[in-house]
mmCIF file of C-alpha atoms in Angstrom:
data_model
loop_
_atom_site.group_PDB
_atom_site.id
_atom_site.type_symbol
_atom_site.label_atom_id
_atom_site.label_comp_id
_atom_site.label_asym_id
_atom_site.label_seq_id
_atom_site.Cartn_x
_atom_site.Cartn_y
_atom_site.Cartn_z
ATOM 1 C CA UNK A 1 49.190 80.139 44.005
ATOM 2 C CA UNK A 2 50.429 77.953 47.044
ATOM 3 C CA UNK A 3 50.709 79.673 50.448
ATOM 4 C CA UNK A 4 53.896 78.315 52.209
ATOM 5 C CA UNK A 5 53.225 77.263 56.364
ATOM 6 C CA UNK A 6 55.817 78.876 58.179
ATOM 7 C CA UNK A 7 56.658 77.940 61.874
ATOM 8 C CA UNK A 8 58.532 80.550 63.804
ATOM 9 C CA UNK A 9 60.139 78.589 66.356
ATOM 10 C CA UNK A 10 59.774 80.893 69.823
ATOM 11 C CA UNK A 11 62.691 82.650 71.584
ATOM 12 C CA UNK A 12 62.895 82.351 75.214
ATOM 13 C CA UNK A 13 61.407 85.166 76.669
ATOM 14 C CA UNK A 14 63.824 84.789 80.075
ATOM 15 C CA UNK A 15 66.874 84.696 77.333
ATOM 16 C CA UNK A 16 65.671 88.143 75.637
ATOM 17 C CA UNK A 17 65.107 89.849 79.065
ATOM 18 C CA UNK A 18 68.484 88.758 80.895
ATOM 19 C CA UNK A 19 70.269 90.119 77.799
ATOM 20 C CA UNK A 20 68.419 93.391 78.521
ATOM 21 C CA UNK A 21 69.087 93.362 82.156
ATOM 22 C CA UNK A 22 72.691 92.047 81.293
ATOM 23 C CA UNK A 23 73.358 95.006 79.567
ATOM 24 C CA UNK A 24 71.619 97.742 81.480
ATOM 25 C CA UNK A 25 73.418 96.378 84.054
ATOM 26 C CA UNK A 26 76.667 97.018 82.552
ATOM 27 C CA UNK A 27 75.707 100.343 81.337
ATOM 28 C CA UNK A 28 74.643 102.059 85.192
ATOM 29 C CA UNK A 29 77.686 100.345 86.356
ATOM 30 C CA UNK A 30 80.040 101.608 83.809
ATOM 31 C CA UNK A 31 78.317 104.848 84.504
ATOM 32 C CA UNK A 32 78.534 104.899 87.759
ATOM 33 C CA UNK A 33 82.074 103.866 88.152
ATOM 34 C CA UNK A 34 82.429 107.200 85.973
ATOM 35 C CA UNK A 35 80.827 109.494 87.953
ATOM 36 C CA UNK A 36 82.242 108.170 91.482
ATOM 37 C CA UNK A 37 85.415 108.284 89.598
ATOM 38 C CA UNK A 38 85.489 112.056 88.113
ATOM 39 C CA UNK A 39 82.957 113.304 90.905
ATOM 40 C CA UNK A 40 84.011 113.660 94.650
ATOM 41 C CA UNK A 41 83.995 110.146 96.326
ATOM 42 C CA UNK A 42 80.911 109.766 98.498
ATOM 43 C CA UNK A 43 79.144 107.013 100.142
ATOM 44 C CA UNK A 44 75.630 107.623 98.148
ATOM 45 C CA UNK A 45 77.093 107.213 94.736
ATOM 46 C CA UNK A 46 77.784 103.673 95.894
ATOM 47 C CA UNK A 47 73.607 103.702 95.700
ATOM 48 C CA UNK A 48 73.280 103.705 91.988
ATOM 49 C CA UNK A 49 76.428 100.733 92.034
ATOM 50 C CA UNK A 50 74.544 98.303 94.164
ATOM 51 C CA UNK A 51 71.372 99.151 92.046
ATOM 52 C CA UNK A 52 72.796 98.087 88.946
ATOM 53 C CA UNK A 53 74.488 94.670 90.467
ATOM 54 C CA UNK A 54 70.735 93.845 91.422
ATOM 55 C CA UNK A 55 69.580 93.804 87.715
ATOM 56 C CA UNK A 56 73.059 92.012 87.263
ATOM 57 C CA UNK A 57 71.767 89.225 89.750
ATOM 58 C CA UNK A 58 68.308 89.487 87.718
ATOM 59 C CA UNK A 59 69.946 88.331 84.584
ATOM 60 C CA UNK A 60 72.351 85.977 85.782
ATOM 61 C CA UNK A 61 68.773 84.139 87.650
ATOM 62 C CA UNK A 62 66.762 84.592 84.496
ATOM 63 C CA UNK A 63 69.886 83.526 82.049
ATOM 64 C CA UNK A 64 69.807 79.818 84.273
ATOM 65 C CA UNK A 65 65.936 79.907 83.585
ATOM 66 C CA UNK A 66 66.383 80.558 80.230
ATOM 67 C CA UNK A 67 68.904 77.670 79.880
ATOM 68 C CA UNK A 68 66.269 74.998 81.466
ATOM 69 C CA UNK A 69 62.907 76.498 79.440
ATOM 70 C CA UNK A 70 64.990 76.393 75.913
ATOM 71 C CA UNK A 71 66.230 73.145 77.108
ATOM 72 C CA UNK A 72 62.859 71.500 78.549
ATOM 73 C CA UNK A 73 60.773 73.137 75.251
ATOM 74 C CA UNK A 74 63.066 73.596 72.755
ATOM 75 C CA UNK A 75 62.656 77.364 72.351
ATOM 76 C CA UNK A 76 65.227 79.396 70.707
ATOM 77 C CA UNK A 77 68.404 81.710 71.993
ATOM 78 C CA UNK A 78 70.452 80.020 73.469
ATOM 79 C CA UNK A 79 73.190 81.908 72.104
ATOM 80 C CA UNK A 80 71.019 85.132 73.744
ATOM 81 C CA UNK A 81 70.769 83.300 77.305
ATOM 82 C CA UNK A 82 74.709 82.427 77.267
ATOM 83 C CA UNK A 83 75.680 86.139 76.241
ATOM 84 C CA UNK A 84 73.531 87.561 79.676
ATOM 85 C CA UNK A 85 74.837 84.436 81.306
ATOM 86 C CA UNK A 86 78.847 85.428 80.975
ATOM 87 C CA UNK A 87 78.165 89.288 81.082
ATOM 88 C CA UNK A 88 76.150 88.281 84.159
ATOM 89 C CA UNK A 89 79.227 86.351 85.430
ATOM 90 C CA UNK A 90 81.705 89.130 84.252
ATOM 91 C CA UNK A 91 80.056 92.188 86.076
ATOM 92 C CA UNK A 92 79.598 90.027 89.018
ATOM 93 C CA UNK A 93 83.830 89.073 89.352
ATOM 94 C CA UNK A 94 84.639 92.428 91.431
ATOM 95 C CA UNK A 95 81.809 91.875 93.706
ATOM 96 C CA UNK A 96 83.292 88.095 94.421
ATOM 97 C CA UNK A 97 86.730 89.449 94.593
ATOM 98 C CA UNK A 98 85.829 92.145 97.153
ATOM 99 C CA UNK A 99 83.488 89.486 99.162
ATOM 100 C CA UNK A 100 86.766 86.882 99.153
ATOM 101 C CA UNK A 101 88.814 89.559 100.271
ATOM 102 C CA UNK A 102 86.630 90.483 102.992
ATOM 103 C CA UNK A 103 86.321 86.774 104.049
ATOM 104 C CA UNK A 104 89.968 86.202 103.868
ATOM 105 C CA UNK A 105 91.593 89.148 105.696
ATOM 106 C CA UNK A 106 92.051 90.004 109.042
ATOM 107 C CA UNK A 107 89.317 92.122 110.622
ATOM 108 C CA UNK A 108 91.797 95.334 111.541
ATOM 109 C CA UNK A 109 90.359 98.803 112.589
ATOM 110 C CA UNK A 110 93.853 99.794 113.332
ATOM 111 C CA UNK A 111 96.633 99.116 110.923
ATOM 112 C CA UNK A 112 99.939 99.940 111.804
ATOM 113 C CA UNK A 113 103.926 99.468 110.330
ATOM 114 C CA UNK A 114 105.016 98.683 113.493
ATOM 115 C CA UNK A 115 103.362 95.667 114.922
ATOM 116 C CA UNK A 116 105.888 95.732 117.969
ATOM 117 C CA UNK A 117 105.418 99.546 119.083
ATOM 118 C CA UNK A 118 102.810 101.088 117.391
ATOM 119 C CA UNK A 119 102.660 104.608 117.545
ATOM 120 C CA UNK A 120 100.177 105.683 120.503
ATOM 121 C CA UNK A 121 97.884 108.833 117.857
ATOM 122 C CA UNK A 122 95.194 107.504 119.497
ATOM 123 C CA UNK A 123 95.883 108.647 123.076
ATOM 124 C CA UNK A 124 97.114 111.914 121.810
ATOM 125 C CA UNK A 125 95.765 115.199 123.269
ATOM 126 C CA UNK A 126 93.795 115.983 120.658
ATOM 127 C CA UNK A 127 92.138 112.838 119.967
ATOM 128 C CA UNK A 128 91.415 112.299 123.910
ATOM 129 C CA UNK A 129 89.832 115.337 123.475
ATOM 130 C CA UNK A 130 87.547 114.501 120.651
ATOM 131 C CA UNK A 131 86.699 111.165 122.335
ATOM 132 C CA UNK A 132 85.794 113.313 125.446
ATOM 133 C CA UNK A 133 88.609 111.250 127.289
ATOM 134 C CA UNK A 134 87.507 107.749 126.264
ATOM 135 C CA UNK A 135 91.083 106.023 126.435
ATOM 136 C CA UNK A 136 90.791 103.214 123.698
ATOM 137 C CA UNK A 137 92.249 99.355 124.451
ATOM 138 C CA UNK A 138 95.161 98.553 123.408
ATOM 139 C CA UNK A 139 95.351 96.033 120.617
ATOM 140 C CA UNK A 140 96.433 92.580 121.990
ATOM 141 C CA UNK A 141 99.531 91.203 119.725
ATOM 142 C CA UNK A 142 97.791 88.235 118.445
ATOM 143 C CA UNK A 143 95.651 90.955 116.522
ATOM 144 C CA UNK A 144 98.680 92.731 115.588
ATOM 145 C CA UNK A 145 100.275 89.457 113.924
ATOM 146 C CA UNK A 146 97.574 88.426 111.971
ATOM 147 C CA UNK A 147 97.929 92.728 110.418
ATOM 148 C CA UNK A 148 101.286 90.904 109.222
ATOM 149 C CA UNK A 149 100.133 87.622 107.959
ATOM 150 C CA UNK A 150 96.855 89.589 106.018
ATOM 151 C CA UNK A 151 99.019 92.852 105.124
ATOM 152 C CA UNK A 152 102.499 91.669 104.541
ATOM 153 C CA UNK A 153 103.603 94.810 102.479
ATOM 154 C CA UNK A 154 102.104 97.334 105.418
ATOM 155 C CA UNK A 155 106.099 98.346 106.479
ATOM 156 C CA UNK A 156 107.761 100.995 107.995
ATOM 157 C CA UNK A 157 109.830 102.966 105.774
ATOM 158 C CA UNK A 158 113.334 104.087 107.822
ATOM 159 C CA UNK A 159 114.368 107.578 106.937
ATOM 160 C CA UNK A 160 118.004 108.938 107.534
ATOM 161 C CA UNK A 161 116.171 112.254 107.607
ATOM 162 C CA UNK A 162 115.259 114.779 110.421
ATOM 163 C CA UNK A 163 112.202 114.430 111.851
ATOM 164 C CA UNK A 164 110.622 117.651 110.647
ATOM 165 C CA UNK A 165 111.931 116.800 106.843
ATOM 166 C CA UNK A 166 110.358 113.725 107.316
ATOM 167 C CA UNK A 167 107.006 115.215 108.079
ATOM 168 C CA UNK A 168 107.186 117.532 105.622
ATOM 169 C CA UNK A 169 107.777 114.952 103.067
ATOM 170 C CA UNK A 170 105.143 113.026 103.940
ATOM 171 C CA UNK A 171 102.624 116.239 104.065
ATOM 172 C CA UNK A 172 103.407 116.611 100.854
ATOM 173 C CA UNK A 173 103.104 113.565 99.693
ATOM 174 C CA UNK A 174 99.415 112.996 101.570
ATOM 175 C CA UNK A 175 98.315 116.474 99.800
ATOM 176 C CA UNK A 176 99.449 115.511 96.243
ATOM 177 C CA UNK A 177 97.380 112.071 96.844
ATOM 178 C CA UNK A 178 94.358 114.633 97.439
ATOM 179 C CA UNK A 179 94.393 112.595 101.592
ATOM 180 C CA UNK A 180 92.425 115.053 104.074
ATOM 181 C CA UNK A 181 94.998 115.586 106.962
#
C-alpha cells in the first residue's frame, strides 16, 4: 500500500483574523445602532460604536497585510482577505461620510432661517438669566452667509396664521418629533 504526500498549502493567518474582526465588527455595530436606536439616545452608547469601528480599522490594516504576505509567499485566501477588505471598506463609508461632512460645512453654533434678522432667544430674559447675564456676541454676517452657502434648505417658513396658532402648531409638532422644549 502507497501512502500519498499531501501538501496543505497555508492560509494567511492576517486573512483568517481580519475576516473575524470584519465581522465582529459588523455585528457590535449593527447592534449597537439597535440599541441607540430603540433605547433613549445618549452620548455613552456612542462608546460601544467607536469600539467596534476600531476592530473595523483592525481588519481593514490586517486585510492589506494579508494581501502582501499571500502575495510575497504564496499562502492561501485571498478570497478571505478581500471579503474583510470590502466589509472593512463598507462599515467604514458612514464614518468617511460624517468626517467629509464635518470638513466641508460651515462651523455654525447658531443656525438660524433668517440670516438678515435673526431672532435675538439668546438675549431673552430667561436665558440671560441662566447665563448669569453673560450677553453673547453677535454673529458677524460673513458667518451668517456661509449658514446659507453650507445649509441652503435651513428657510423660514411664512405663516398667514396668528401668532399664537403658529406656536401652537409648532409645539405640537416639536412634541410629536419626541424634541425636549
Amino acid at each position: 500500500m502507497h501512502r500519498r504526500l499531501v501538501f496543505e498549502e497555508p492560509v494567511s493567518r492576517a486573512a483568517i483574523w481580519s475576516r473575524r474582526l470584519a465581522l465582529f465588527g459588523l455585528t457590535v455595530v449593527v447592534l449597537a445602532v439597535v440599541i441607540f436606536r430603540f433605547g433613549q439616545p445618549s452620548v455613552e452608547w456612542l462608546a460601544p460604536i467607536a469600539g467596534a469601528y476600531v476592530f473595523v480599522r483592525l481588519a481593514l490594516l490586517l486585510s492589506l497585510a494579508a494581501f502582501v504576505r499571500i502575495w510575497q509567499d504564496g499562502h492561501r485566501g485571498i478570497g478571505i482577505a478581500a471579503f474583510a477588505f470590502v466589509l472593512s471598506l463598507l462599515l467604514l463609508l458612514p464614518v468617511a461620510y460624517a468626517g467629509f461632512q464635518l470638513a466641508t460645512l460651515p462651523l455654525l453654533s447658531d443656525v438660524s432661517t433668517d440670516i438678515e434678522e435673526p431672532p435675538a432667544f439668546s438675549r431673552s430674559r430667561v436665558a440671560l438669566a441662566a447665563r448669569q447675564g453673560l450677553v453673547p456676541p453677535d454673529v458677524p454676517a460673513e458667518r451668517r452667509k456661509a449658514q446659507r452657502q453650507g445649509y441652503p434648505r435651513a428657510l423660514p417658513i411664512v405663516l398667514e396664521l396668528p401668532a399664537e396658532v403658529a406656536y401652537d402648531i409648532a409645539r405640537k409638532a416639536s412634541v410629536n418629533l419626541g424634541w425636549r422644549v
